[in-house]
Short mmCIF file of N, CA and C in Angstrom, two decimals:
data_model
loop_
_atom_site.label_atom_id
_atom_site.label_comp_id
_atom_site.label_asym_id
_atom_site.label_seq_id
_atom_site.Cartn_x
_atom_site.Cartn_y
_atom_site.Cartn_z
N MET A 1 -19.40 64.91 150.49
CA MET A 1 -19.82 63.72 149.77
C MET A 1 -20.05 64.02 148.28
N LYS A 2 -20.66 65.19 148.01
CA LYS A 2 -20.92 65.57 146.63
C LYS A 2 -19.61 65.65 145.84
N GLN A 3 -18.58 66.26 146.43
CA GLN A 3 -17.30 66.38 145.75
C GLN A 3 -16.71 65.01 145.45
N PHE A 4 -16.84 64.09 146.39
CA PHE A 4 -16.32 62.74 146.18
C PHE A 4 -16.99 62.09 144.98
N VAL A 5 -18.30 62.21 144.89
CA VAL A 5 -19.05 61.62 143.78
C VAL A 5 -18.63 62.25 142.46
N LEU A 6 -18.45 63.56 142.45
CA LEU A 6 -18.04 64.23 141.22
C LEU A 6 -16.63 63.81 140.79
N TYR A 7 -15.74 63.72 141.74
CA TYR A 7 -14.38 63.25 141.42
C TYR A 7 -14.39 61.80 140.99
N LEU A 8 -15.21 60.99 141.62
CA LEU A 8 -15.34 59.58 141.23
C LEU A 8 -15.82 59.47 139.78
N ALA A 9 -16.72 60.36 139.38
CA ALA A 9 -17.20 60.37 138.00
C ALA A 9 -16.04 60.57 137.03
N VAL A 10 -15.17 61.52 137.33
CA VAL A 10 -14.01 61.77 136.46
C VAL A 10 -13.07 60.58 136.47
N VAL A 11 -12.86 59.99 137.63
CA VAL A 11 -11.97 58.83 137.74
C VAL A 11 -12.49 57.67 136.89
N VAL A 12 -13.78 57.36 137.02
CA VAL A 12 -14.36 56.25 136.25
C VAL A 12 -14.28 56.54 134.76
N PHE A 13 -14.61 57.75 134.37
CA PHE A 13 -14.54 58.11 132.95
C PHE A 13 -13.10 58.00 132.45
N SER A 14 -12.15 58.43 133.26
CA SER A 14 -10.73 58.35 132.88
C SER A 14 -10.26 56.90 132.77
N ILE A 15 -10.74 56.03 133.64
CA ILE A 15 -10.41 54.61 133.54
C ILE A 15 -10.94 54.05 132.22
N PHE A 16 -12.14 54.46 131.87
CA PHE A 16 -12.72 54.04 130.59
C PHE A 16 -11.82 54.44 129.43
N ILE A 17 -11.42 55.70 129.39
CA ILE A 17 -10.54 56.16 128.31
C ILE A 17 -9.20 55.42 128.36
N GLY A 18 -8.67 55.23 129.54
CA GLY A 18 -7.42 54.49 129.67
C GLY A 18 -7.52 53.08 129.12
N SER A 19 -8.65 52.44 129.37
CA SER A 19 -8.83 51.08 128.84
C SER A 19 -8.93 51.11 127.32
N GLN A 20 -9.54 52.15 126.78
CA GLN A 20 -9.64 52.28 125.33
C GLN A 20 -8.26 52.52 124.70
N ILE A 21 -7.47 53.35 125.36
CA ILE A 21 -6.11 53.59 124.87
C ILE A 21 -5.29 52.31 124.94
N THR A 22 -5.46 51.58 126.02
CA THR A 22 -4.75 50.29 126.17
C THR A 22 -5.12 49.34 125.04
N GLU A 23 -6.41 49.29 124.72
CA GLU A 23 -6.85 48.44 123.61
C GLU A 23 -6.17 48.87 122.32
N GLY A 24 -6.11 50.18 122.08
CA GLY A 24 -5.50 50.69 120.86
C GLY A 24 -4.00 50.48 120.79
N VAL A 25 -3.34 50.55 121.94
CA VAL A 25 -1.88 50.44 121.98
C VAL A 25 -1.41 48.98 122.06
N LEU A 26 -2.16 48.14 122.77
CA LEU A 26 -1.72 46.76 122.98
C LEU A 26 -2.48 45.74 122.14
N LEU A 27 -3.81 45.75 122.21
CA LEU A 27 -4.57 44.70 121.54
C LEU A 27 -4.56 44.83 120.02
N VAL A 28 -4.82 46.02 119.52
CA VAL A 28 -4.92 46.16 118.06
C VAL A 28 -3.61 45.79 117.36
N PRO A 29 -2.45 46.27 117.84
CA PRO A 29 -1.22 45.82 117.19
C PRO A 29 -1.02 44.30 117.27
N TYR A 30 -1.43 43.72 118.40
CA TYR A 30 -1.34 42.26 118.53
C TYR A 30 -2.24 41.60 117.49
N TRP A 31 -3.47 42.08 117.37
CA TRP A 31 -4.39 41.51 116.38
C TRP A 31 -3.81 41.61 114.98
N LYS A 32 -3.18 42.75 114.68
CA LYS A 32 -2.61 42.94 113.35
C LYS A 32 -1.46 41.97 113.07
N SER A 33 -0.79 41.52 114.14
CA SER A 33 0.35 40.62 113.97
C SER A 33 -0.07 39.18 113.70
N LEU A 34 -1.33 38.86 113.95
CA LEU A 34 -1.81 37.49 113.82
C LEU A 34 -2.20 37.17 112.38
N SER A 35 -2.09 35.91 112.03
CA SER A 35 -2.65 35.45 110.76
C SER A 35 -4.17 35.50 110.90
N ALA A 36 -4.87 35.45 109.79
CA ALA A 36 -6.34 35.49 109.83
C ALA A 36 -6.89 34.35 110.68
N SER A 37 -6.40 33.15 110.49
CA SER A 37 -6.94 32.01 111.26
C SER A 37 -6.65 32.18 112.76
N ASP A 38 -5.46 32.65 113.11
CA ASP A 38 -5.14 32.88 114.52
C ASP A 38 -6.00 34.01 115.10
N PHE A 39 -6.20 35.07 114.30
CA PHE A 39 -7.04 36.17 114.77
C PHE A 39 -8.46 35.69 115.03
N TYR A 40 -9.03 34.94 114.09
CA TYR A 40 -10.41 34.48 114.25
C TYR A 40 -10.54 33.52 115.44
N THR A 41 -9.53 32.70 115.68
CA THR A 41 -9.54 31.83 116.86
C THR A 41 -9.48 32.67 118.12
N TYR A 42 -8.58 33.63 118.16
CA TYR A 42 -8.45 34.53 119.31
C TYR A 42 -9.76 35.28 119.54
N TYR A 43 -10.31 35.83 118.46
CA TYR A 43 -11.52 36.65 118.59
C TYR A 43 -12.71 35.82 119.04
N ALA A 44 -12.82 34.60 118.56
CA ALA A 44 -13.92 33.73 118.98
C ALA A 44 -13.80 33.40 120.46
N GLN A 45 -12.58 33.23 120.94
CA GLN A 45 -12.35 32.87 122.34
C GLN A 45 -12.47 34.08 123.27
N HIS A 46 -11.88 35.21 122.90
CA HIS A 46 -11.80 36.35 123.80
C HIS A 46 -12.76 37.50 123.47
N GLY A 47 -13.27 37.53 122.27
CA GLY A 47 -14.16 38.61 121.85
C GLY A 47 -15.37 38.82 122.76
N PRO A 48 -16.05 37.73 123.14
CA PRO A 48 -17.23 37.93 124.02
C PRO A 48 -16.87 38.57 125.36
N VAL A 49 -15.75 38.19 125.95
CA VAL A 49 -15.34 38.78 127.24
C VAL A 49 -14.96 40.24 127.05
N ILE A 50 -14.20 40.51 126.01
CA ILE A 50 -13.81 41.89 125.71
C ILE A 50 -15.07 42.72 125.45
N GLY A 51 -15.99 42.18 124.70
CA GLY A 51 -17.23 42.88 124.39
C GLY A 51 -18.05 43.21 125.63
N ARG A 52 -18.20 42.24 126.53
CA ARG A 52 -18.96 42.49 127.77
C ARG A 52 -18.26 43.55 128.63
N PHE A 53 -16.95 43.45 128.74
CA PHE A 53 -16.18 44.42 129.52
C PHE A 53 -16.41 45.83 129.00
N TYR A 54 -16.24 46.01 127.70
CA TYR A 54 -16.38 47.35 127.12
C TYR A 54 -17.83 47.82 127.07
N THR A 55 -18.77 46.91 126.94
CA THR A 55 -20.18 47.31 126.96
C THR A 55 -20.53 47.95 128.30
N VAL A 56 -20.19 47.27 129.38
CA VAL A 56 -20.50 47.79 130.72
C VAL A 56 -19.78 49.11 130.96
N LEU A 57 -18.49 49.14 130.68
CA LEU A 57 -17.70 50.34 130.93
C LEU A 57 -18.17 51.51 130.07
N THR A 58 -18.53 51.24 128.82
CA THR A 58 -18.98 52.30 127.92
C THR A 58 -20.32 52.88 128.38
N ILE A 59 -21.23 52.02 128.79
CA ILE A 59 -22.53 52.50 129.26
C ILE A 59 -22.36 53.36 130.51
N ILE A 60 -21.55 52.88 131.43
CA ILE A 60 -21.31 53.67 132.65
C ILE A 60 -20.68 55.01 132.30
N ALA A 61 -19.67 54.98 131.43
CA ALA A 61 -18.99 56.23 131.05
C ALA A 61 -19.95 57.19 130.35
N ALA A 62 -20.80 56.69 129.48
CA ALA A 62 -21.73 57.57 128.76
C ALA A 62 -22.79 58.15 129.69
N LEU A 63 -23.15 57.41 130.71
CA LEU A 63 -24.17 57.90 131.65
C LEU A 63 -23.63 58.99 132.58
N ILE A 64 -22.33 59.03 132.76
CA ILE A 64 -21.74 60.02 133.68
C ILE A 64 -22.02 61.45 133.23
N PRO A 65 -21.65 61.85 132.01
CA PRO A 65 -21.93 63.25 131.65
C PRO A 65 -23.42 63.56 131.57
N ILE A 66 -24.21 62.58 131.19
CA ILE A 66 -25.65 62.78 131.14
C ILE A 66 -26.19 63.02 132.55
N SER A 67 -25.70 62.24 133.51
CA SER A 67 -26.10 62.42 134.91
C SER A 67 -25.64 63.77 135.45
N VAL A 68 -24.44 64.17 135.07
CA VAL A 68 -23.94 65.48 135.51
C VAL A 68 -24.78 66.60 134.91
N ALA A 69 -25.20 66.43 133.66
CA ALA A 69 -26.06 67.45 133.03
C ALA A 69 -27.39 67.56 133.79
N VAL A 70 -27.97 66.43 134.14
CA VAL A 70 -29.22 66.44 134.91
C VAL A 70 -28.99 67.12 136.26
N TYR A 71 -27.89 66.79 136.89
CA TYR A 71 -27.57 67.40 138.18
C TYR A 71 -27.38 68.91 138.04
N CYS A 72 -26.67 69.34 137.00
CA CYS A 72 -26.46 70.78 136.77
C CYS A 72 -27.79 71.48 136.56
N LYS A 73 -28.67 70.87 135.82
CA LYS A 73 -30.00 71.45 135.59
C LYS A 73 -30.74 71.57 136.92
N ARG A 74 -30.67 70.53 137.74
CA ARG A 74 -31.38 70.52 139.01
C ARG A 74 -30.89 71.60 139.97
N ILE A 75 -29.58 71.82 140.00
CA ILE A 75 -29.03 72.83 140.92
C ILE A 75 -28.85 74.19 140.24
N ASN A 76 -29.26 74.27 138.98
CA ASN A 76 -29.15 75.52 138.22
C ASN A 76 -27.69 75.99 138.13
N SER A 77 -26.80 75.07 137.77
CA SER A 77 -25.37 75.37 137.69
C SER A 77 -25.01 75.90 136.31
N SER A 78 -24.05 76.81 136.29
CA SER A 78 -23.54 77.30 135.01
C SER A 78 -22.71 76.24 134.29
N GLY A 79 -22.48 75.11 134.95
CA GLY A 79 -21.78 74.00 134.31
C GLY A 79 -22.65 73.22 133.34
N LEU A 80 -23.93 73.56 133.29
CA LEU A 80 -24.86 72.81 132.43
C LEU A 80 -24.42 72.80 130.97
N LYS A 81 -23.97 73.94 130.46
CA LYS A 81 -23.55 74.00 129.05
C LYS A 81 -22.42 73.01 128.78
N PHE A 82 -21.44 72.99 129.68
CA PHE A 82 -20.32 72.06 129.51
C PHE A 82 -20.78 70.61 129.63
N ALA A 83 -21.67 70.37 130.58
CA ALA A 83 -22.19 69.00 130.76
C ALA A 83 -22.97 68.54 129.54
N LEU A 84 -23.71 69.45 128.93
CA LEU A 84 -24.45 69.09 127.71
C LEU A 84 -23.52 68.79 126.55
N VAL A 85 -22.45 69.58 126.41
CA VAL A 85 -21.47 69.30 125.36
C VAL A 85 -20.79 67.95 125.62
N SER A 86 -20.44 67.70 126.87
CA SER A 86 -19.86 66.41 127.24
C SER A 86 -20.81 65.27 126.90
N SER A 87 -22.09 65.46 127.20
CA SER A 87 -23.11 64.44 126.89
C SER A 87 -23.22 64.22 125.39
N PHE A 88 -23.15 65.30 124.63
CA PHE A 88 -23.20 65.19 123.17
C PHE A 88 -22.07 64.29 122.66
N PHE A 89 -20.86 64.53 123.14
CA PHE A 89 -19.73 63.70 122.70
C PHE A 89 -19.86 62.27 123.22
N ALA A 90 -20.45 62.09 124.39
CA ALA A 90 -20.70 60.74 124.90
C ALA A 90 -21.67 60.00 123.99
N ILE A 91 -22.70 60.70 123.55
CA ILE A 91 -23.66 60.08 122.63
C ILE A 91 -22.97 59.74 121.31
N LEU A 92 -22.08 60.62 120.86
CA LEU A 92 -21.34 60.34 119.61
C LEU A 92 -20.47 59.09 119.74
N PHE A 93 -19.80 58.90 120.89
CA PHE A 93 -18.98 57.70 120.97
C PHE A 93 -19.83 56.44 121.07
N ILE A 94 -21.04 56.56 121.59
CA ILE A 94 -21.97 55.42 121.56
C ILE A 94 -22.43 55.16 120.13
N VAL A 95 -22.80 56.23 119.43
CA VAL A 95 -23.27 56.10 118.05
C VAL A 95 -22.19 55.48 117.17
N SER A 96 -20.93 55.83 117.40
CA SER A 96 -19.85 55.28 116.58
C SER A 96 -19.80 53.75 116.68
N PHE A 97 -20.18 53.23 117.84
CA PHE A 97 -20.23 51.77 117.98
C PHE A 97 -21.24 51.19 117.00
N TYR A 98 -22.41 51.78 116.93
CA TYR A 98 -23.46 51.24 116.06
C TYR A 98 -23.20 51.54 114.59
N VAL A 99 -22.52 52.64 114.31
CA VAL A 99 -22.23 52.99 112.92
C VAL A 99 -21.17 52.06 112.33
N TYR A 100 -20.14 51.72 113.11
CA TYR A 100 -19.04 50.94 112.55
C TYR A 100 -18.74 49.65 113.32
N PHE A 101 -18.49 49.75 114.60
CA PHE A 101 -17.93 48.63 115.35
C PHE A 101 -18.85 47.42 115.45
N LYS A 102 -20.12 47.64 115.68
CA LYS A 102 -21.04 46.52 115.87
C LYS A 102 -21.02 45.58 114.66
N GLY A 103 -21.20 46.15 113.48
CA GLY A 103 -21.22 45.33 112.27
C GLY A 103 -19.87 44.69 111.96
N THR A 104 -18.81 45.44 112.14
CA THR A 104 -17.48 44.91 111.85
C THR A 104 -17.10 43.82 112.84
N ASN A 105 -17.41 44.02 114.10
CA ASN A 105 -17.11 42.98 115.09
C ASN A 105 -17.88 41.69 114.78
N GLU A 106 -19.11 41.82 114.32
CA GLU A 106 -19.88 40.64 113.92
C GLU A 106 -19.20 39.92 112.75
N LEU A 107 -18.67 40.69 111.81
CA LEU A 107 -17.94 40.08 110.69
C LEU A 107 -16.69 39.36 111.19
N PHE A 108 -16.06 39.87 112.24
CA PHE A 108 -14.91 39.17 112.83
C PHE A 108 -15.36 37.82 113.40
N TYR A 109 -16.49 37.80 114.09
CA TYR A 109 -17.01 36.54 114.64
C TYR A 109 -17.32 35.54 113.53
N GLU A 110 -17.76 36.04 112.39
CA GLU A 110 -18.12 35.19 111.26
C GLU A 110 -16.89 34.79 110.44
N ALA A 111 -15.71 35.27 110.81
CA ALA A 111 -14.47 35.02 110.05
C ALA A 111 -14.69 35.39 108.58
N HIS A 112 -15.26 36.54 108.39
CA HIS A 112 -15.72 37.00 107.08
C HIS A 112 -14.59 37.38 106.13
N PHE A 113 -13.51 37.94 106.65
CA PHE A 113 -12.49 38.53 105.80
C PHE A 113 -11.41 37.53 105.43
N THR A 114 -10.89 37.68 104.22
CA THR A 114 -9.70 36.92 103.83
C THR A 114 -8.50 37.50 104.57
N GLU A 115 -7.38 36.86 104.44
CA GLU A 115 -6.15 37.32 105.11
C GLU A 115 -5.85 38.78 104.76
N ALA A 116 -5.81 39.10 103.48
CA ALA A 116 -5.48 40.48 103.05
C ALA A 116 -6.58 41.46 103.47
N ALA A 117 -7.83 41.07 103.32
CA ALA A 117 -8.94 41.96 103.67
C ALA A 117 -8.98 42.20 105.19
N LEU A 118 -8.63 41.19 105.97
CA LEU A 118 -8.59 41.35 107.43
C LEU A 118 -7.52 42.36 107.82
N LYS A 119 -6.36 42.27 107.22
CA LYS A 119 -5.29 43.23 107.53
C LYS A 119 -5.75 44.66 107.24
N LYS A 120 -6.42 44.86 106.12
CA LYS A 120 -6.93 46.19 105.76
C LYS A 120 -8.03 46.61 106.73
N GLU A 121 -8.91 45.69 107.08
CA GLU A 121 -10.02 46.04 107.98
C GLU A 121 -9.53 46.39 109.37
N LEU A 122 -8.48 45.72 109.83
CA LEU A 122 -7.93 46.06 111.14
C LEU A 122 -7.31 47.46 111.14
N ILE A 123 -6.78 47.87 110.01
CA ILE A 123 -6.26 49.25 109.89
C ILE A 123 -7.43 50.23 109.99
N VAL A 124 -8.51 49.96 109.27
CA VAL A 124 -9.71 50.81 109.34
C VAL A 124 -10.27 50.81 110.76
N TRP A 125 -10.35 49.62 111.37
CA TRP A 125 -10.86 49.48 112.74
C TRP A 125 -10.03 50.35 113.69
N ASN A 126 -8.72 50.31 113.49
CA ASN A 126 -7.81 51.10 114.33
C ASN A 126 -8.08 52.60 114.18
N TYR A 127 -8.28 53.08 112.94
CA TYR A 127 -8.60 54.50 112.74
C TYR A 127 -9.91 54.87 113.43
N TRP A 128 -10.92 54.06 113.29
CA TRP A 128 -12.20 54.32 113.96
C TRP A 128 -12.00 54.32 115.47
N HIS A 129 -11.21 53.39 115.96
CA HIS A 129 -10.99 53.29 117.40
C HIS A 129 -10.34 54.56 117.95
N TRP A 130 -9.30 55.06 117.28
CA TRP A 130 -8.64 56.28 117.75
C TRP A 130 -9.53 57.50 117.56
N GLY A 131 -10.35 57.51 116.53
CA GLY A 131 -11.33 58.58 116.39
C GLY A 131 -12.33 58.58 117.53
N ARG A 132 -12.72 57.40 117.93
CA ARG A 132 -13.64 57.27 119.06
C ARG A 132 -12.97 57.76 120.35
N ILE A 133 -11.70 57.48 120.51
CA ILE A 133 -10.98 57.96 121.69
C ILE A 133 -10.94 59.48 121.71
N VAL A 134 -10.81 60.11 120.55
CA VAL A 134 -10.85 61.58 120.48
C VAL A 134 -12.21 62.08 120.98
N LEU A 135 -13.29 61.43 120.57
CA LEU A 135 -14.63 61.80 121.05
C LEU A 135 -14.73 61.63 122.57
N GLU A 136 -14.20 60.53 123.07
CA GLU A 136 -14.24 60.25 124.51
C GLU A 136 -13.42 61.28 125.29
N PHE A 137 -12.25 61.59 124.78
CA PHE A 137 -11.40 62.57 125.45
C PHE A 137 -12.06 63.96 125.45
N THR A 138 -12.68 64.32 124.33
CA THR A 138 -13.39 65.60 124.25
C THR A 138 -14.53 65.62 125.27
N SER A 139 -15.24 64.53 125.37
CA SER A 139 -16.31 64.43 126.37
C SER A 139 -15.74 64.61 127.77
N LEU A 140 -14.61 63.99 128.05
CA LEU A 140 -13.98 64.11 129.37
C LEU A 140 -13.57 65.56 129.67
N VAL A 141 -13.01 66.23 128.70
CA VAL A 141 -12.59 67.63 128.91
C VAL A 141 -13.80 68.48 129.29
N PHE A 142 -14.89 68.34 128.57
CA PHE A 142 -16.08 69.13 128.88
C PHE A 142 -16.72 68.68 130.20
N LEU A 143 -16.61 67.40 130.51
CA LEU A 143 -17.09 66.92 131.81
C LEU A 143 -16.31 67.59 132.94
N MET A 144 -15.00 67.66 132.80
CA MET A 144 -14.19 68.31 133.83
C MET A 144 -14.50 69.80 133.93
N LEU A 145 -14.74 70.45 132.81
CA LEU A 145 -15.13 71.86 132.84
C LEU A 145 -16.46 72.04 133.58
N ALA A 146 -17.40 71.14 133.34
CA ALA A 146 -18.68 71.20 134.04
C ALA A 146 -18.47 71.03 135.54
N LEU A 147 -17.63 70.09 135.92
CA LEU A 147 -17.38 69.84 137.34
C LEU A 147 -16.66 71.01 137.99
N ILE A 148 -15.79 71.67 137.25
CA ILE A 148 -15.12 72.88 137.77
C ILE A 148 -16.17 73.97 138.02
N LYS A 149 -17.11 74.11 137.09
CA LYS A 149 -18.17 75.11 137.27
C LYS A 149 -19.04 74.77 138.48
N ILE A 150 -19.36 73.49 138.64
CA ILE A 150 -20.16 73.08 139.80
C ILE A 150 -19.40 73.43 141.08
N GLN A 151 -18.11 73.11 141.09
CA GLN A 151 -17.28 73.40 142.26
C GLN A 151 -17.21 74.90 142.51
N THR A 152 -17.02 75.68 141.46
CA THR A 152 -16.95 77.12 141.59
C THR A 152 -18.27 77.68 142.12
N ASN A 153 -19.38 77.16 141.63
CA ASN A 153 -20.69 77.60 142.10
C ASN A 153 -20.87 77.26 143.59
N SER A 154 -20.40 76.08 144.00
CA SER A 154 -20.53 75.67 145.40
C SER A 154 -19.72 76.58 146.31
N VAL A 155 -18.50 76.91 145.89
CA VAL A 155 -17.62 77.75 146.69
C VAL A 155 -18.21 79.16 146.80
N SER A 156 -18.72 79.70 145.69
CA SER A 156 -19.23 81.06 145.72
C SER A 156 -20.54 81.17 146.53
N LYS A 157 -21.28 80.08 146.68
CA LYS A 157 -22.51 80.08 147.47
C LYS A 157 -22.21 79.99 148.98
N ASN A 158 -21.03 79.48 149.31
CA ASN A 158 -20.68 79.32 150.74
C ASN A 158 -20.10 80.55 151.33
#
């Protein structure tokens, strides 16, 4: 059962990253193709649903490495170091939301940018988004290393 839960953690985290990549590959280019008025109409209609979806998924994903770190500490696993690094990167991808995305997304709701400024801001948004994916992927790599250590510890104890 423990192995199933640990693998499920990786699967859920991977789905989160996959959804982020999908947003970067499909949604952002679509947004860039729209006129400002069409973008603001789209964002007003779909932004709240997209926001709720990513809020839930992001919180769950960020809690996974933190939970694994707590578990590693509890069982005295050598995977703790990796789990802590994974947690650090998870905290960074959460912080990136508050540093950039929260304010910028609010400006999208307010239809704040002119046509030219919106095109430039979507380019900046895209760079931040892919930077955030790098943080998420780094967190996933260290999460998997922690889980490998947990598995190795379990095998060596048996």
